[in-house]
mmCIF file of C-alpha atoms in Angstrom:
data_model
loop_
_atom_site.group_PDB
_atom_site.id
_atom_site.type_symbol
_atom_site.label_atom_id
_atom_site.label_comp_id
_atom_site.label_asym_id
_atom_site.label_seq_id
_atom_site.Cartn_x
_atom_site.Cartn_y
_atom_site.Cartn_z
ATOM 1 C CA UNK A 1 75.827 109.501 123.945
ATOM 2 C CA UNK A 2 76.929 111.154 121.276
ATOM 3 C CA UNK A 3 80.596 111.759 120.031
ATOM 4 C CA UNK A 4 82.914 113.902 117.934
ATOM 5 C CA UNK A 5 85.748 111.295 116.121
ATOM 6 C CA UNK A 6 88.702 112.441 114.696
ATOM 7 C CA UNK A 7 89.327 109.417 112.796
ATOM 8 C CA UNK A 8 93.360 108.901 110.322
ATOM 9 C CA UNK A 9 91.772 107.769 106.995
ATOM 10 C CA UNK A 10 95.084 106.530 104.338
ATOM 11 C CA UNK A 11 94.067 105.053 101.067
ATOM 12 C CA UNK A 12 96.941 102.890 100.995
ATOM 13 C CA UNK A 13 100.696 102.604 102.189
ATOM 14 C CA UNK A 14 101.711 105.124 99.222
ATOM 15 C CA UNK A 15 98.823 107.846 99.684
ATOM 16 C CA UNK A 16 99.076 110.234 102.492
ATOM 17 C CA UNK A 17 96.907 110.346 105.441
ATOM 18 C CA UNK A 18 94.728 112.529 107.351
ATOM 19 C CA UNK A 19 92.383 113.222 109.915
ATOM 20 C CA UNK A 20 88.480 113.431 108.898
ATOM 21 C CA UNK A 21 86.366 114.357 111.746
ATOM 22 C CA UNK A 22 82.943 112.117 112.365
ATOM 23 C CA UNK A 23 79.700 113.246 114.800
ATOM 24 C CA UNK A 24 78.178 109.874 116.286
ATOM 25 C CA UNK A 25 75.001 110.218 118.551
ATOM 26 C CA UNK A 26 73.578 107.162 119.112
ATOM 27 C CA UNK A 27 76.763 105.366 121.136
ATOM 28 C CA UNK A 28 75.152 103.295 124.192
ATOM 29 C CA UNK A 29 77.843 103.173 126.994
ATOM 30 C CA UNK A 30 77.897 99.805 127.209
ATOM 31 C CA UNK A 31 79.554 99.302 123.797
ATOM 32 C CA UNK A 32 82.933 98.354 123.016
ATOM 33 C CA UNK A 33 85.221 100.934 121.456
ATOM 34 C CA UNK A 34 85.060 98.216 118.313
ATOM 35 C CA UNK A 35 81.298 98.409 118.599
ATOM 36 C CA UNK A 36 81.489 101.927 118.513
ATOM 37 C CA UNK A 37 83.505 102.008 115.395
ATOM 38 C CA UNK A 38 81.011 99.450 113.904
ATOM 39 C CA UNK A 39 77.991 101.754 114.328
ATOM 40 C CA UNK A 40 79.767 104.315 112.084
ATOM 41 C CA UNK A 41 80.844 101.845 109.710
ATOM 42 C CA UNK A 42 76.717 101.044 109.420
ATOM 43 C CA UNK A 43 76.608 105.304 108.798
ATOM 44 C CA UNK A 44 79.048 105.512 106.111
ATOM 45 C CA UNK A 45 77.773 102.837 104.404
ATOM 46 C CA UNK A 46 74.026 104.107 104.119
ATOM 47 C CA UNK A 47 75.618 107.130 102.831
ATOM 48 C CA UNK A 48 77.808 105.003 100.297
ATOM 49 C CA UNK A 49 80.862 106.602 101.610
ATOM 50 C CA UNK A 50 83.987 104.279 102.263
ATOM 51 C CA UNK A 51 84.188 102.471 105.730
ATOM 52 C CA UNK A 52 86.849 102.756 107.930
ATOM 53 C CA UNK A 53 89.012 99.808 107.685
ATOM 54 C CA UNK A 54 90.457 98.696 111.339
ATOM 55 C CA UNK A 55 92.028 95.110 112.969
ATOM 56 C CA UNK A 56 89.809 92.422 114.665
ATOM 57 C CA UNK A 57 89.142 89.378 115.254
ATOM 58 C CA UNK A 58 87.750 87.129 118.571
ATOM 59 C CA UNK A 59 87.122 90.611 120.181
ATOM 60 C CA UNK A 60 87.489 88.874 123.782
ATOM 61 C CA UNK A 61 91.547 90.362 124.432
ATOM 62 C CA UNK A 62 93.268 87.553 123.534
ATOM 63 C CA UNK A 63 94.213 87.182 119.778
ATOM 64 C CA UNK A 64 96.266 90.390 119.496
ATOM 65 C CA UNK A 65 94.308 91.474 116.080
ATOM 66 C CA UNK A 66 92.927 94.862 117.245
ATOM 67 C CA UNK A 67 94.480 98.013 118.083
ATOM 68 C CA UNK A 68 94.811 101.588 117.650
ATOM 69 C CA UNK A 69 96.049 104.824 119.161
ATOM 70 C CA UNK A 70 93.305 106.255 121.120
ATOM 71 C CA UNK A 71 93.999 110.151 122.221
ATOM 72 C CA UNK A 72 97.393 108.962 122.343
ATOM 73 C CA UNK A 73 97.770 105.474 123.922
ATOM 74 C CA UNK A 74 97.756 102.445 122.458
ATOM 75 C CA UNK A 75 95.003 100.384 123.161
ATOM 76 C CA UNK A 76 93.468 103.843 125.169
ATOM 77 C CA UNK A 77 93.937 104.974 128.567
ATOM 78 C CA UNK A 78 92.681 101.993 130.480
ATOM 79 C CA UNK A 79 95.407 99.709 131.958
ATOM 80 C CA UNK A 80 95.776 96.076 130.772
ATOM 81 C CA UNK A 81 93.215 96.058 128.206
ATOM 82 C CA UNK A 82 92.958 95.610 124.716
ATOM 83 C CA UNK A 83 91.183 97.911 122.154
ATOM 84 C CA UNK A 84 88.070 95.598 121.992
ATOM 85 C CA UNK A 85 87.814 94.928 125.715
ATOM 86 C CA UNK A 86 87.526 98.986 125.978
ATOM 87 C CA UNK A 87 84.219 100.236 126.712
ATOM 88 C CA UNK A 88 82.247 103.626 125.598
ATOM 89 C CA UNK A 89 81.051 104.097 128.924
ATOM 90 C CA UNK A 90 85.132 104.777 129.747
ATOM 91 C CA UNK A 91 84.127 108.467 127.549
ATOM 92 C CA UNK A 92 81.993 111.348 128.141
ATOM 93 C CA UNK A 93 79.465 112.580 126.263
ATOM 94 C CA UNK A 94 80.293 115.258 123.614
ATOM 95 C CA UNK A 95 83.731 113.921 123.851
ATOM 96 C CA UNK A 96 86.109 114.526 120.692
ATOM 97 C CA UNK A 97 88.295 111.298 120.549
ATOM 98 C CA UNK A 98 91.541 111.115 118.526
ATOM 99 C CA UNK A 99 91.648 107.526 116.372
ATOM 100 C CA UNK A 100 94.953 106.769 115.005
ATOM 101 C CA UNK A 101 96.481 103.290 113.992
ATOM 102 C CA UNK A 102 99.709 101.838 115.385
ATOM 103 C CA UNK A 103 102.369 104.238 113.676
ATOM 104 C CA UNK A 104 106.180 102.865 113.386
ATOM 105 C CA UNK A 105 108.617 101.816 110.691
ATOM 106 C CA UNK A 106 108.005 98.198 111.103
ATOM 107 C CA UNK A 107 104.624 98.352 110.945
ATOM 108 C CA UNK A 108 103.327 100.247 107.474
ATOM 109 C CA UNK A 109 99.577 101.326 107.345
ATOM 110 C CA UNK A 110 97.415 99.128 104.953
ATOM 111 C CA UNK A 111 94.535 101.554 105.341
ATOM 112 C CA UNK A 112 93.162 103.871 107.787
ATOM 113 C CA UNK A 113 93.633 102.260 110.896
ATOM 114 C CA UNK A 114 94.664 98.417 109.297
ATOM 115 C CA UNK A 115 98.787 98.370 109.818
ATOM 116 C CA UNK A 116 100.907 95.105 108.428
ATOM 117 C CA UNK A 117 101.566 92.899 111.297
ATOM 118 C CA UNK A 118 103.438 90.250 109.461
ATOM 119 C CA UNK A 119 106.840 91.391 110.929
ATOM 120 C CA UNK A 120 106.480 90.198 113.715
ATOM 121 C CA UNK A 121 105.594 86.405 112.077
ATOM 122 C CA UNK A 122 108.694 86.839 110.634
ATOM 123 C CA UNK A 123 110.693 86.686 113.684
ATOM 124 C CA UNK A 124 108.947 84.618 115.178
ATOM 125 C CA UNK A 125 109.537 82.399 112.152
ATOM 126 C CA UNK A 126 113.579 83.350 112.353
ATOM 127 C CA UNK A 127 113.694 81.322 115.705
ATOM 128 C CA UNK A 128 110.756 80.723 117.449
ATOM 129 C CA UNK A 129 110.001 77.356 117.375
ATOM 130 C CA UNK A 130 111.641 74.216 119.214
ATOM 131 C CA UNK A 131 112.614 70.692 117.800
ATOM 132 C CA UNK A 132 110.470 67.805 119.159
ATOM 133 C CA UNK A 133 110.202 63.906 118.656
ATOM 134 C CA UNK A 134 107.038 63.724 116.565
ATOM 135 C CA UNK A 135 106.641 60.371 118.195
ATOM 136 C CA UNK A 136 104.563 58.748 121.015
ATOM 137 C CA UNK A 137 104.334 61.681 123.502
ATOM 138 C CA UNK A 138 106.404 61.405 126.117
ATOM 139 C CA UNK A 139 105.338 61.183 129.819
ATOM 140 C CA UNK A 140 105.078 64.564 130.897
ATOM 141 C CA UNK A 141 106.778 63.979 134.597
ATOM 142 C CA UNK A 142 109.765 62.842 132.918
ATOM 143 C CA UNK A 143 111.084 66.099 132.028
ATOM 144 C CA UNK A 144 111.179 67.755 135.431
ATOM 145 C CA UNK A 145 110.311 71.773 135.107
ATOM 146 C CA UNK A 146 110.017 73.402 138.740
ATOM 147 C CA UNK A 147 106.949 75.710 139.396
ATOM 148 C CA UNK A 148 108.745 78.838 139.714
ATOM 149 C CA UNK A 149 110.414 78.080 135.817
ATOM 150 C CA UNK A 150 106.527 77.557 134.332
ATOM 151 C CA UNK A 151 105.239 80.215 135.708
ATOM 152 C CA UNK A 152 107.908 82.365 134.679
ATOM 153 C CA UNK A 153 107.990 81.287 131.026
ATOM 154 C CA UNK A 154 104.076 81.439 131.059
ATOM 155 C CA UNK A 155 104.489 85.049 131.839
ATOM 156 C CA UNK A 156 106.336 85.697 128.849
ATOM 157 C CA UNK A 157 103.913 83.645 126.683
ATOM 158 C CA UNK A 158 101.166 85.612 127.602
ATOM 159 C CA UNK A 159 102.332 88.221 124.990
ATOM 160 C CA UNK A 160 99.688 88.553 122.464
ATOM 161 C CA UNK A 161 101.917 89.929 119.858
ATOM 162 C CA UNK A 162 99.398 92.724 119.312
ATOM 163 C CA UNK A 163 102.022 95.118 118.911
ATOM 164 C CA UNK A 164 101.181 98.003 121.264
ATOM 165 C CA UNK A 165 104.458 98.226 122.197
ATOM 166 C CA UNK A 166 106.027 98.875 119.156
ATOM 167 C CA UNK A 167 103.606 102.089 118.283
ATOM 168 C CA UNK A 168 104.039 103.182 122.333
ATOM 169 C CA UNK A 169 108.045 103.287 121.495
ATOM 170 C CA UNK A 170 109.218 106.298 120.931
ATOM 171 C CA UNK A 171 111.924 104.275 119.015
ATOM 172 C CA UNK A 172 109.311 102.027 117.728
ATOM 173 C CA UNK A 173 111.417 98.931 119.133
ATOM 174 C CA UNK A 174 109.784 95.453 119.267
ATOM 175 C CA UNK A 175 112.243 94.806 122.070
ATOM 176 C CA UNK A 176 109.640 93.813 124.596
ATOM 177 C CA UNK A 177 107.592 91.371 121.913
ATOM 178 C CA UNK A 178 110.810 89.804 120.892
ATOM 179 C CA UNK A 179 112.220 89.642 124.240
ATOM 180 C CA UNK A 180 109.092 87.411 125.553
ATOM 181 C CA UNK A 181 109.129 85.188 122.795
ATOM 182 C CA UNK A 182 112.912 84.207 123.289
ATOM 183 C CA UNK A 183 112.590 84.436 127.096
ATOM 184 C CA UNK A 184 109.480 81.524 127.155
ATOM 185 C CA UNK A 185 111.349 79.221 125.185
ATOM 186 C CA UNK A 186 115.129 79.770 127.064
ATOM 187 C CA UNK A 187 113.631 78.940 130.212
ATOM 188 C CA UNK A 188 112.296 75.459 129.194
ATOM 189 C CA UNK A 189 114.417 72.682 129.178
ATOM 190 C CA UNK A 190 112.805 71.190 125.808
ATOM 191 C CA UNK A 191 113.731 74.167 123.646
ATOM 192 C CA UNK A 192 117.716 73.958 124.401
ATOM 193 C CA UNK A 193 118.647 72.956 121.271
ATOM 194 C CA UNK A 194 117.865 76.376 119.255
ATOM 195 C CA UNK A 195 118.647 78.166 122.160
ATOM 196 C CA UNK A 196 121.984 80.043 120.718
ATOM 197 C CA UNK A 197 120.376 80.413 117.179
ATOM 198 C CA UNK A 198 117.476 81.249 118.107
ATOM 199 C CA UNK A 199 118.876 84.418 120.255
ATOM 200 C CA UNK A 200 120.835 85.638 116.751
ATOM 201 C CA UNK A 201 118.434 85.376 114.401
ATOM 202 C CA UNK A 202 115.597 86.576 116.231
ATOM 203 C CA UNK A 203 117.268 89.603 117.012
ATOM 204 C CA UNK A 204 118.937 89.573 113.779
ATOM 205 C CA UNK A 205 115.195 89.542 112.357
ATOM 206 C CA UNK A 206 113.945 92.001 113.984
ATOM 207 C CA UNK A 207 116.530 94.490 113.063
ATOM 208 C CA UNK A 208 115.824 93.393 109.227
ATOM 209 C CA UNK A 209 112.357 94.827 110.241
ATOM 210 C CA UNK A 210 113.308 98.071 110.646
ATOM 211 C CA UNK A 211 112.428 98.334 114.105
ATOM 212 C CA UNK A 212 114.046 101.051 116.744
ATOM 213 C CA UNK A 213 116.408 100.158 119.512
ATOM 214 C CA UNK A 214 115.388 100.218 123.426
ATOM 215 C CA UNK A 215 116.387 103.294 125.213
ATOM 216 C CA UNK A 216 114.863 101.625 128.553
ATOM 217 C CA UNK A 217 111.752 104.249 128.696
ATOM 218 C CA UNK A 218 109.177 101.384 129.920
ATOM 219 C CA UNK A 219 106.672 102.747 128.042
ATOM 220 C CA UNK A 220 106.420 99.275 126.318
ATOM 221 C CA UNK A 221 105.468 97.720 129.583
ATOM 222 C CA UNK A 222 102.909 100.306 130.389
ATOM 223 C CA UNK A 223 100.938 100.125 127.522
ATOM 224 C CA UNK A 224 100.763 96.669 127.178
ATOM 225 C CA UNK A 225 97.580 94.811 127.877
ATOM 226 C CA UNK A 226 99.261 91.726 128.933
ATOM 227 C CA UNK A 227 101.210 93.288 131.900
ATOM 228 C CA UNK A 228 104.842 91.582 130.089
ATOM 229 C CA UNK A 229 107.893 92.886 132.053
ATOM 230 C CA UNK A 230 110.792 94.478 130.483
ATOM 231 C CA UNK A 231 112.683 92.426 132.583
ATOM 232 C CA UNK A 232 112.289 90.048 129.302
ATOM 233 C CA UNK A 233 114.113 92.423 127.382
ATOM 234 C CA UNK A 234 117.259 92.179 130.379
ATOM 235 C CA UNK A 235 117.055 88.406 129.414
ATOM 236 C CA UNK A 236 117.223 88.722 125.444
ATOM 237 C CA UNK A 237 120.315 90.919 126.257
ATOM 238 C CA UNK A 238 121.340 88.091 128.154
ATOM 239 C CA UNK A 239 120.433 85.487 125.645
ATOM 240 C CA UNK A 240 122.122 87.104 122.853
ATOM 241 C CA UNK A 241 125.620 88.184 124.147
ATOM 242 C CA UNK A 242 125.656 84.151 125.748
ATOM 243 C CA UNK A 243 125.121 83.101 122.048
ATOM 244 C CA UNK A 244 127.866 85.746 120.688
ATOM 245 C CA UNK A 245 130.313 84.564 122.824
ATOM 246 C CA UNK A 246 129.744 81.041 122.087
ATOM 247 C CA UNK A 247 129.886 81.426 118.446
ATOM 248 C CA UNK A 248 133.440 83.232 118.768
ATOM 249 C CA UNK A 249 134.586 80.474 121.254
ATOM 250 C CA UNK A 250 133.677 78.070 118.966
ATOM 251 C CA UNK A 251 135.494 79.521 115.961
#
């Protein structure tokens, strides 16, 4: 199969960017998108020409490491699956595909398709973490969670963090990633004692970041492979005007 790539190349975060087109003819169907970009790595580089840098890592849709903008979506047209779990055979032959990396404020290019990430390790570092006896474990019946409150905060922990959300934002909000991370750890009983801070500074954090505000568009939820509801962002809402008006009751 062969292809026609239009393909953002950026130096670094200070040079401007800008499309260079590629021809690739040997693409077998049954290769990942990764894969694909892989093959023309292997081209450039037995030209000596500069490979195009791009995220990965386990390349099995579950570590939230790769992920571009693929004629327009995040991740590409197919529903629920990541960049690496997307398949050639998803493209036609003599196809021109448009390759662009995950474009928003909070998220800077690095190079060519390779954005910074690390925001969103900051917030989860502003509050995302619980306080725990490092003791004897305890018996795990003894702290009674029904089966409708697991599966609920499992939901929300199934967020990846790849950040598809953010660069399908036309705000370029990290409401929805942000939203699941506070909404798994409300739910449980064993993370109650951040609860309130953890609302503020999380949110607090991610404003820092430069991120946009929701404007309820659900494009978040669309794109993302994961399938998270925006109904997490109704509960950050929730989260954080409960810890606002605790904090003024208490002064």
């Amino acid at each position: 199969m062969k292809l026609n790539l239009k393909i953002w190349r950026q130096k670094d975060r200070k040079s401007e960017g800008k499309l260079v087109d590629y021809a690739i003819d040997n693409v077998n169907t049954h290769m990942s998108f990764l894969e694909m970009l892989d093959t023309l790595n292997e081209q450039l580089i037995s030209k000596k020409e500069d490979p195009i840098e791009f995220d990965h890592d386990c390349r099995e849709g579950i570590c939230g490491q790769c992920g571009v903008v693929i004629n327009g979506n995040a991740h590409g047209s197919l529903e629920n699956t990541t960049t690496c779990q997307l398949h050639m055979r998803e493209f036609k032959d003599g196809e021109t595909i448009l390759i662009e990396p995950f474009k928003a404020a909070g998220f800077p290019v690095k190079k060519d398709l390779k954005v910074d990430r690390s925001a969103f390790d900051r917030i989860i570092s502003a509050g995302g973490y619980v306080s725990v006896n490092t003791g004897q474990a305890p018996e795990a019946n003894t702290i009674p969670v029904s089966h409708e409150t697991a599966e609920a905060a499992f939901d929300s922990a199934a967020c990846i963090g790849c950040g598809a959300c953010v660069a399908t934002c036309k705000n370029g909000s990290a409401a929805l990633f942000t939203s699941a991370k506070i909404t798994q750890l409300a739910l449980l009983p064993q993370s109650q004692q951040e609860r309130k801070e953890r609302a503020l500074h999380m949110i607090m954090q991610m404003d820092e970041e430069g991120f946009g505000h929701c404007s309820n568009t659900e494009a978040c939820e669309v794109e993302c492979p994961q399938g998270i509801s925006v109904l997490n962002i109704a509960r950050m809402n929730y989260e954080y005007n409960r810890a606002s008006f605790l904090k003024f009751k208490k002064k």
